[in-house]
Amino acid sequence: MALNDAATLVIGSGNYLTAPVGTEMPADLLTPLSPWEAVGHTSLEEIFSITSEGGEATTIGSLQNKSLRTKYSARTESMTFTLQQFDVEGLKLYYGSNAPVLPDGSVGVPTDPVPTTAAFLAVFVDGENVFAFYAPKAEIYRGDDLSFGDTESLAGLPLSVKPMPHGANAWSYAITPLGTVTATGATAGTPGSFTPVGASAPASLAGMTSVTASPVTAWTTGQHVVLGDASKAYWDGDSWEPGQAA
């Protein structure tokens, strides 16, 4: 792995947003449009953390090799941050989406709370760099007990966000990489490579339209490049096609 100074991160500001389940990640992370909506003020000190459960390793062996393979159990992860708005929306994120608003305007604490289910987005800004965590579906609920510790800082509601697989996705949440170089060319090989050096593969065949093939003549049998979704593409002398050259 080469050194990439542009891939480092020092958080200068950030935001947390929710939207209906399945809402796609906004094209512009700095100005997300409706239906994305910010949750409100959050802690400057306890910015963001991820904890996990599971993932235990089990060694599987044979009579000939007692450490033949390693199998890992399913892992679940939780993102946590502290909300510092005690309005109705914030209280319902903490106490449950079914927390009732009572006739006097107060919020009742349900005896059988239901987490808020929504798409979730956390965006962090470092100068010109923008870094994000996106979950198309997540359960949001209290992450820790409520505690008012002093009179000098803003009180907060510790929230836990549990990303969940959505639809046919084989992933629960996505992370936007930093320091990514856009591929402008693709050189034939088995597999081939993208240029300039360090460039990321386009996510899918649709992203190959702006990539120039080398050579520009039809690639020969077996030549291809591997795309971001693990599929293959090759140049037939006129356009990019799925698979590898025959």
PDB file of C-alpha atoms in Angstrom:
ATOM      1  CA  MET A   1       0.000   0.000   0.000  1.00  0.00           C
ATOM      2  CA  ALA A   2       1.437   3.346  -1.062  1.00  0.00           C
ATOM      3  CA  LEU A   3       1.513   6.424   1.169  1.00  0.00           C
ATOM      4  CA  ASN A   4      -1.517   8.608   0.479  1.00  0.00           C
ATOM      5  CA  ASP A   5      -1.499  11.899   2.391  1.00  0.00           C
ATOM      6  CA  ALA A   6      -4.926  12.802   1.006  1.00  0.00           C
ATOM      7  CA  ALA A   7      -6.440   9.752   2.734  1.00  0.00           C
ATOM      8  CA  THR A   8      -5.785  11.012   6.281  1.00  0.00           C
ATOM      9  CA  LEU A   9      -8.589  12.481   8.382  1.00  0.00           C
ATOM     10  CA  VAL A  10      -8.837  15.202  11.028  1.00  0.00           C
ATOM     11  CA  ILE A  11     -12.485  15.960  11.745  1.00  0.00           C
ATOM     12  CA  GLY A  12     -13.335  19.644  11.564  1.00  0.00           C
ATOM     13  CA  SER A  13     -17.117  19.418  11.492  1.00  0.00           C
ATOM     14  CA  GLY A  14     -19.838  16.879  10.894  1.00  0.00           C
ATOM     15  CA  ASN A  15     -23.500  16.075  10.757  1.00  0.00           C
ATOM     16  CA  TYR A  16     -25.867  13.145  11.339  1.00  0.00           C
ATOM     17  CA  LEU A  17     -28.952  12.673   9.210  1.00  0.00           C
ATOM     18  CA  THR A  18     -31.880  10.307   8.793  1.00  0.00           C
ATOM     19  CA  ALA A  19     -34.286   9.576   5.937  1.00  0.00           C
ATOM     20  CA  PRO A  20     -36.898   6.936   5.095  1.00  0.00           C
ATOM     21  CA  VAL A  21     -35.530   3.389   4.867  1.00  0.00           C
ATOM     22  CA  GLY A  22     -33.885   2.713   1.527  1.00  0.00           C
ATOM     23  CA  THR A  23     -33.102   6.339   0.691  1.00  0.00           C
ATOM     24  CA  GLU A  24     -29.936   6.459  -1.408  1.00  0.00           C
ATOM     25  CA  MET A  25     -26.798   8.248  -0.273  1.00  0.00           C
ATOM     26  CA  PRO A  26     -26.979  11.886  -1.458  1.00  0.00           C
ATOM     27  CA  ALA A  27     -24.818  12.834  -4.423  1.00  0.00           C
ATOM     28  CA  ASP A  28     -23.566  15.903  -2.539  1.00  0.00           C
ATOM     29  CA  LEU A  29     -22.683  14.937   1.020  1.00  0.00           C
ATOM     30  CA  LEU A  30     -22.159  18.575   2.043  1.00  0.00           C
ATOM     31  CA  THR A  31     -25.697  19.633   1.122  1.00  0.00           C
ATOM     32  CA  PRO A  32     -27.967  16.579   1.416  1.00  0.00           C
ATOM     33  CA  LEU A  33     -31.398  17.277   0.002  1.00  0.00           C
ATOM     34  CA  SER A  34     -34.821  16.143   1.229  1.00  0.00           C
ATOM     35  CA  PRO A  35     -35.804  13.605   2.443  1.00  0.00           C
ATOM     36  CA  TRP A  36     -32.490  13.659   4.368  1.00  0.00           C
ATOM     37  CA  GLU A  37     -32.891  15.597   7.620  1.00  0.00           C
ATOM     38  CA  ALA A  38     -30.313  16.436  10.297  1.00  0.00           C
ATOM     39  CA  VAL A  39     -30.959  15.015  13.779  1.00  0.00           C
ATOM     40  CA  GLY A  40     -29.706  18.218  15.463  1.00  0.00           C
ATOM     41  CA  HIS A  41     -26.834  19.356  17.670  1.00  0.00           C
ATOM     42  CA  THR A  42     -24.408  16.619  18.757  1.00  0.00           C
ATOM     43  CA  SER A  43     -21.463  16.374  21.124  1.00  0.00           C
ATOM     44  CA  LEU A  44     -18.157  18.034  20.241  1.00  0.00           C
ATOM     45  CA  GLU A  45     -16.282  15.703  22.593  1.00  0.00           C
ATOM     46  CA  GLU A  46     -17.868  12.293  21.992  1.00  0.00           C
ATOM     47  CA  ILE A  47     -18.084  12.567  18.228  1.00  0.00           C
ATOM     48  CA  PHE A  48     -18.586   9.039  16.923  1.00  0.00           C
ATOM     49  CA  SER A  49     -17.634   5.466  17.729  1.00  0.00           C
ATOM     50  CA  ILE A  50     -18.295   1.966  16.448  1.00  0.00           C
ATOM     51  CA  THR A  51     -18.462  -1.111  18.646  1.00  0.00           C
ATOM     52  CA  SER A  52     -19.041  -4.702  17.579  1.00  0.00           C
ATOM     53  CA  GLU A  53     -20.227  -8.007  18.949  1.00  0.00           C
ATOM     54  CA  GLY A  54     -19.601 -11.502  17.615  1.00  0.00           C
ATOM     55  CA  GLY A  55     -16.951 -12.364  15.060  1.00  0.00           C
ATOM     56  CA  GLU A  56     -15.489 -15.152  17.178  1.00  0.00           C
ATOM     57  CA  ALA A  57     -13.031 -17.397  15.371  1.00  0.00           C
ATOM     58  CA  THR A  58     -13.460 -21.170  15.331  1.00  0.00           C
ATOM     59  CA  THR A  59     -10.650 -23.353  14.030  1.00  0.00           C
ATOM     60  CA  ILE A  60     -11.823 -26.252  11.883  1.00  0.00           C
ATOM     61  CA  GLY A  61      -9.490 -29.138  11.195  1.00  0.00           C
ATOM     62  CA  SER A  62      -9.180 -32.527   9.647  1.00  0.00           C
ATOM     63  CA  LEU A  63      -7.377 -35.620  10.837  1.00  0.00           C
ATOM     64  CA  GLN A  64      -4.452 -34.616   8.654  1.00  0.00           C
ATOM     65  CA  ASN A  65      -4.486 -30.878   9.427  1.00  0.00           C
ATOM     66  CA  LYS A  66      -5.994 -29.807  12.729  1.00  0.00           C
ATOM     67  CA  SER A  67      -5.902 -26.118  11.715  1.00  0.00           C
ATOM     68  CA  LEU A  68      -7.258 -26.465   8.205  1.00  0.00           C
ATOM     69  CA  ARG A  69      -9.644 -23.514   8.180  1.00  0.00           C
ATOM     70  CA  THR A  70     -10.915 -20.695  10.363  1.00  0.00           C
ATOM     71  CA  LYS A  71     -14.619 -19.864  10.514  1.00  0.00           C
ATOM     72  CA  TYR A  72     -15.947 -16.614  11.952  1.00  0.00           C
ATOM     73  CA  SER A  73     -19.354 -16.081  13.522  1.00  0.00           C
ATOM     74  CA  ALA A  74     -21.597 -13.239  12.377  1.00  0.00           C
ATOM     75  CA  ARG A  75     -20.604  -9.797  13.606  1.00  0.00           C
ATOM     76  CA  THR A  76     -23.050  -7.016  14.497  1.00  0.00           C
ATOM     77  CA  GLU A  77     -21.916  -3.420  14.810  1.00  0.00           C
ATOM     78  CA  SER A  78     -23.306  -0.352  16.535  1.00  0.00           C
ATOM     79  CA  MET A  79     -22.475   3.285  15.827  1.00  0.00           C
ATOM     80  CA  THR A  80     -22.802   5.678  18.744  1.00  0.00           C
ATOM     81  CA  PHE A  81     -22.969   9.448  19.102  1.00  0.00           C
ATOM     82  CA  THR A  82     -24.492  11.863  21.596  1.00  0.00           C
ATOM     83  CA  LEU A  83     -27.460  14.014  20.610  1.00  0.00           C
ATOM     84  CA  GLN A  84     -27.713  17.342  22.431  1.00  0.00           C
ATOM     85  CA  GLN A  85     -31.241  18.381  21.503  1.00  0.00           C
ATOM     86  CA  PHE A  86     -33.974  17.493  23.969  1.00  0.00           C
ATOM     87  CA  ASP A  87     -36.866  18.323  21.627  1.00  0.00           C
ATOM     88  CA  VAL A  88     -39.669  15.895  20.796  1.00  0.00           C
ATOM     89  CA  GLU A  89     -37.808  14.380  17.825  1.00  0.00           C
ATOM     90  CA  GLY A  90     -34.644  13.867  19.863  1.00  0.00           C
ATOM     91  CA  LEU A  91     -36.482  12.342  22.818  1.00  0.00           C
ATOM     92  CA  LYS A  92     -38.290   9.896  20.512  1.00  0.00           C
ATOM     93  CA  LEU A  93     -34.952   8.789  19.009  1.00  0.00           C
ATOM     94  CA  TYR A  94     -33.733   8.062  22.537  1.00  0.00           C
ATOM     95  CA  TYR A  95     -36.834   6.640  24.219  1.00  0.00           C
ATOM     96  CA  GLY A  96     -38.448   4.966  21.217  1.00  0.00           C
ATOM     97  CA  SER A  97     -40.386   5.905  18.100  1.00  0.00           C
ATOM     98  CA  ASN A  98     -43.618   4.952  19.912  1.00  0.00           C
ATOM     99  CA  ALA A  99     -43.024   7.438  22.749  1.00  0.00           C
ATOM    100  CA  PRO A 100     -46.356   9.305  22.969  1.00  0.00           C
ATOM    101  CA  VAL A 101     -46.706  13.075  23.102  1.00  0.00           C
ATOM    102  CA  LEU A 102     -49.091  13.644  26.013  1.00  0.00           C
ATOM    103  CA  PRO A 103     -51.874  16.265  26.132  1.00  0.00           C
ATOM    104  CA  ASP A 104     -49.683  18.653  28.143  1.00  0.00           C
ATOM    105  CA  GLY A 105     -46.906  18.454  25.491  1.00  0.00           C
ATOM    106  CA  SER A 106     -44.583  16.211  27.480  1.00  0.00           C
ATOM    107  CA  VAL A 107     -43.176  12.997  26.009  1.00  0.00           C
ATOM    108  CA  GLY A 108     -44.164   9.737  27.665  1.00  0.00           C
ATOM    109  CA  VAL A 109     -41.581   6.988  28.127  1.00  0.00           C
ATOM    110  CA  PRO A 110     -43.054   3.776  26.632  1.00  0.00           C
ATOM    111  CA  THR A 111     -42.962   0.565  28.633  1.00  0.00           C
ATOM    112  CA  ASP A 112     -42.348  -1.413  25.438  1.00  0.00           C
ATOM    113  CA  PRO A 113     -40.133   0.894  23.322  1.00  0.00           C
ATOM    114  CA  VAL A 114     -39.751   0.516  19.555  1.00  0.00           C
ATOM    115  CA  PRO A 115     -36.497   1.724  17.944  1.00  0.00           C
ATOM    116  CA  THR A 116     -36.683   4.252  15.130  1.00  0.00           C
ATOM    117  CA  THR A 117     -36.001   2.520  11.807  1.00  0.00           C
ATOM    118  CA  ALA A 118     -34.534   4.779   9.126  1.00  0.00           C
ATOM    119  CA  ALA A 119     -31.714   5.281   6.674  1.00  0.00           C
ATOM    120  CA  PHE A 120     -28.740   6.837   8.463  1.00  0.00           C
ATOM    121  CA  LEU A 121     -25.895   9.064   7.307  1.00  0.00           C
ATOM    122  CA  ALA A 122     -22.908  10.414   9.260  1.00  0.00           C
ATOM    123  CA  VAL A 123     -20.814  13.016   7.404  1.00  0.00           C
ATOM    124  CA  PHE A 124     -17.433  14.339   8.581  1.00  0.00           C
ATOM    125  CA  VAL A 125     -15.569  17.218   6.962  1.00  0.00           C
ATOM    126  CA  ASP A 126     -11.802  17.759   6.950  1.00  0.00           C
ATOM    127  CA  GLY A 127     -11.047  20.788   4.795  1.00  0.00           C
ATOM    128  CA  GLU A 128     -11.794  19.652   1.258  1.00  0.00           C
ATOM    129  CA  ASN A 129     -12.128  16.010   2.316  1.00  0.00           C
ATOM    130  CA  VAL A 130     -15.567  14.590   3.058  1.00  0.00           C
ATOM    131  CA  PHE A 131     -15.895  11.225   4.803  1.00  0.00           C
ATOM    132  CA  ALA A 132     -19.174   9.425   5.442  1.00  0.00           C
ATOM    133  CA  PHE A 133     -20.858   6.345   6.875  1.00  0.00           C
ATOM    134  CA  TYR A 134     -24.133   5.371   5.187  1.00  0.00           C
ATOM    135  CA  ALA A 135     -26.681   2.734   6.156  1.00  0.00           C
ATOM    136  CA  PRO A 136     -29.794   2.307   3.974  1.00  0.00           C
ATOM    137  CA  LYS A 137     -31.522   0.775   6.997  1.00  0.00           C
ATOM    138  CA  ALA A 138     -30.705   1.121  10.674  1.00  0.00           C
ATOM    139  CA  GLU A 139     -32.347   0.940  14.089  1.00  0.00           C
ATOM    140  CA  ILE A 140     -31.789   4.020  16.275  1.00  0.00           C
ATOM    141  CA  TYR A 141     -32.340   3.827  20.026  1.00  0.00           C
ATOM    142  CA  ARG A 142     -30.736   4.726  23.352  1.00  0.00           C
ATOM    143  CA  GLY A 143     -27.124   3.657  23.536  1.00  0.00           C
ATOM    144  CA  ASP A 144     -26.497   4.259  27.236  1.00  0.00           C
ATOM    145  CA  ASP A 145     -28.229   5.489  30.360  1.00  0.00           C
ATOM    146  CA  LEU A 146     -28.916   9.209  30.623  1.00  0.00           C
ATOM    147  CA  SER A 147     -26.621  11.116  32.978  1.00  0.00           C
ATOM    148  CA  PHE A 148     -26.204  14.825  33.735  1.00  0.00           C
ATOM    149  CA  GLY A 149     -22.628  15.106  34.957  1.00  0.00           C
ATOM    150  CA  ASP A 150     -21.875  18.815  35.402  1.00  0.00           C
ATOM    151  CA  THR A 151     -23.071  22.387  34.931  1.00  0.00           C
ATOM    152  CA  GLU A 152     -20.347  23.411  32.479  1.00  0.00           C
ATOM    153  CA  SER A 153     -21.188  21.389  29.364  1.00  0.00           C
ATOM    154  CA  LEU A 154     -24.205  20.549  27.232  1.00  0.00           C
ATOM    155  CA  ALA A 155     -26.221  17.533  28.377  1.00  0.00           C
ATOM    156  CA  GLY A 156     -26.677  14.748  25.882  1.00  0.00           C
ATOM    157  CA  LEU A 157     -28.724  11.738  24.835  1.00  0.00           C
ATOM    158  CA  PRO A 158     -26.408   8.800  23.985  1.00  0.00           C
ATOM    159  CA  LEU A 159     -27.757   7.170  20.822  1.00  0.00           C
ATOM    160  CA  SER A 160     -26.926   3.814  19.259  1.00  0.00           C
ATOM    161  CA  VAL A 161     -27.351   3.161  15.540  1.00  0.00           C
ATOM    162  CA  LYS A 162     -27.434  -0.487  14.452  1.00  0.00           C
ATOM    163  CA  PRO A 163     -27.021  -0.850  10.650  1.00  0.00           C
ATOM    164  CA  MET A 164     -29.046  -3.677   9.121  1.00  0.00           C
ATOM    165  CA  PRO A 165     -28.969  -5.374   5.696  1.00  0.00           C
ATOM    166  CA  HIS A 166     -31.534  -3.856   3.360  1.00  0.00           C
ATOM    167  CA  GLY A 167     -33.213  -5.715   0.532  1.00  0.00           C
ATOM    168  CA  ALA A 168     -30.781  -7.892  -1.396  1.00  0.00           C
ATOM    169  CA  ASN A 169     -27.712  -6.056  -0.083  1.00  0.00           C
ATOM    170  CA  ALA A 170     -24.942  -8.289   1.233  1.00  0.00           C
ATOM    171  CA  TRP A 171     -23.694  -5.339   3.331  1.00  0.00           C
ATOM    172  CA  SER A 172     -25.183  -3.361   6.198  1.00  0.00           C
ATOM    173  CA  TYR A 173     -23.405  -0.032   5.766  1.00  0.00           C
ATOM    174  CA  ALA A 174     -20.965   1.680   3.419  1.00  0.00           C
ATOM    175  CA  ILE A 175     -17.939   3.939   3.984  1.00  0.00           C
ATOM    176  CA  THR A 176     -16.670   6.538   1.512  1.00  0.00           C
ATOM    177  CA  PRO A 177     -12.874   6.233   1.033  1.00  0.00           C
ATOM    178  CA  LEU A 178     -10.555   9.234   1.098  1.00  0.00           C
ATOM    179  CA  GLY A 179      -7.737  10.020  -1.315  1.00  0.00           C
ATOM    180  CA  THR A 180      -9.424   8.254  -4.206  1.00  0.00           C
ATOM    181  CA  VAL A 181      -7.944   8.886  -7.651  1.00  0.00           C
ATOM    182  CA  THR A 182     -10.411   8.644 -10.544  1.00  0.00           C
ATOM    183  CA  ALA A 183      -9.414   6.193 -13.256  1.00  0.00           C
ATOM    184  CA  THR A 184      -9.000   7.783 -16.687  1.00  0.00           C
ATOM    185  CA  GLY A 185      -7.455   4.815 -18.501  1.00  0.00           C
ATOM    186  CA  ALA A 186      -7.421   1.012 -18.482  1.00  0.00           C
ATOM    187  CA  THR A 187      -4.563  -1.128 -19.762  1.00  0.00           C
ATOM    188  CA  ALA A 188      -5.273  -4.616 -21.107  1.00  0.00           C
ATOM    189  CA  GLY A 189      -4.056  -7.604 -19.065  1.00  0.00           C
ATOM    190  CA  THR A 190      -5.184 -10.741 -17.256  1.00  0.00           C
ATOM    191  CA  PRO A 191      -6.286  -8.839 -15.338  1.00  0.00           C
ATOM    192  CA  GLY A 192      -5.364  -5.409 -16.609  1.00  0.00           C
ATOM    193  CA  SER A 193      -4.849  -2.244 -14.581  1.00  0.00           C
ATOM    194  CA  PHE A 194      -6.208   1.256 -14.301  1.00  0.00           C
ATOM    195  CA  THR A 195      -4.300   4.495 -14.770  1.00  0.00           C
ATOM    196  CA  PRO A 196      -3.056   6.752 -13.324  1.00  0.00           C
ATOM    197  CA  VAL A 197      -1.216   4.683 -10.725  1.00  0.00           C
ATOM    198  CA  GLY A 198      -3.321   4.314  -7.584  1.00  0.00           C
ATOM    199  CA  ALA A 199      -6.600   4.992  -9.379  1.00  0.00           C
ATOM    200  CA  SER A 200      -9.675   3.173  -8.072  1.00  0.00           C
ATOM    201  CA  ALA A 201     -11.630   0.872 -10.343  1.00  0.00           C
ATOM    202  CA  PRO A 202     -14.996   2.251 -11.518  1.00  0.00           C
ATOM    203  CA  ALA A 203     -17.816   0.811  -9.438  1.00  0.00           C
ATOM    204  CA  SER A 204     -19.514  -0.908 -12.376  1.00  0.00           C
ATOM    205  CA  LEU A 205     -19.604  -1.142 -16.159  1.00  0.00           C
ATOM    206  CA  ALA A 206     -21.608   2.106 -16.272  1.00  0.00           C
ATOM    207  CA  GLY A 207     -18.604   3.944 -14.835  1.00  0.00           C
ATOM    208  CA  MET A 208     -16.332   2.887 -17.707  1.00  0.00           C
ATOM    209  CA  THR A 209     -17.754   5.352 -20.228  1.00  0.00           C
ATOM    210  CA  SER A 210     -15.094   7.985 -19.464  1.00  0.00           C
ATOM    211  CA  VAL A 211     -12.189   5.495 -19.309  1.00  0.00           C
ATOM    212  CA  THR A 212      -9.817   5.265 -22.296  1.00  0.00           C
ATOM    213  CA  ALA A 213      -8.695   1.775 -23.323  1.00  0.00           C
ATOM    214  CA  SER A 214      -5.064   0.855 -23.989  1.00  0.00           C
ATOM    215  CA  PRO A 215      -4.614  -0.446 -26.619  1.00  0.00           C
ATOM    216  CA  VAL A 216      -7.528   1.139 -28.461  1.00  0.00           C
ATOM    217  CA  THR A 217      -7.828  -1.939 -30.670  1.00  0.00           C
ATOM    218  CA  ALA A 218      -9.899  -4.914 -29.521  1.00  0.00           C
ATOM    219  CA  TRP A 219      -8.388  -6.678 -26.547  1.00  0.00           C
ATOM    220  CA  THR A 220      -7.258 -10.264 -27.044  1.00  0.00           C
ATOM    221  CA  THR A 221      -8.571 -13.476 -25.519  1.00  0.00           C
ATOM    222  CA  GLY A 222      -8.775 -13.440 -21.729  1.00  0.00           C
ATOM    223  CA  GLN A 223      -7.872  -9.775 -21.293  1.00  0.00           C
ATOM    224  CA  HIS A 224     -10.022  -7.724 -18.940  1.00  0.00           C
ATOM    225  CA  VAL A 225     -10.081  -5.370 -15.961  1.00  0.00           C
ATOM    226  CA  VAL A 226     -11.815  -6.006 -12.643  1.00  0.00           C
ATOM    227  CA  LEU A 227     -14.404  -3.431 -11.571  1.00  0.00           C
ATOM    228  CA  GLY A 228     -15.353  -2.252  -8.115  1.00  0.00           C
ATOM    229  CA  ASP A 229     -18.300  -4.649  -7.896  1.00  0.00           C
ATOM    230  CA  ALA A 230     -15.924  -7.569  -8.739  1.00  0.00           C
ATOM    231  CA  SER A 231     -17.335  -7.941 -12.248  1.00  0.00           C
ATOM    232  CA  LYS A 232     -15.103  -7.855 -15.343  1.00  0.00           C
ATOM    233  CA  ALA A 233     -15.016  -5.627 -18.409  1.00  0.00           C
ATOM    234  CA  TYR A 234     -13.050  -5.570 -21.661  1.00  0.00           C
ATOM    235  CA  TRP A 235     -12.644  -3.303 -24.695  1.00  0.00           C
ATOM    236  CA  ASP A 236     -13.968  -4.724 -27.966  1.00  0.00           C
ATOM    237  CA  GLY A 237     -12.424  -1.999 -30.101  1.00  0.00           C
ATOM    238  CA  ASP A 238     -15.559   0.128 -30.009  1.00  0.00           C
ATOM    239  CA  SER A 239     -17.060  -0.029 -26.519  1.00  0.00           C
ATOM    240  CA  TRP A 240     -16.668  -1.505 -23.049  1.00  0.00           C
ATOM    241  CA  GLU A 241     -18.360  -4.883 -22.677  1.00  0.00           C
ATOM    242  CA  PRO A 242     -19.028  -7.115 -19.637  1.00  0.00           C
ATOM    243  CA  GLY A 243     -16.806 -10.150 -19.014  1.00  0.00           C
ATOM    244  CA  GLN A 244     -13.467 -10.852 -20.659  1.00  0.00           C
ATOM    245  CA  ALA A 245     -12.375 -10.870 -24.266  1.00  0.00           C
ATOM    246  CA  ALA A 246     -13.092 -14.145 -26.063  1.00  0.00           C
TER     247      ALA A 246
END
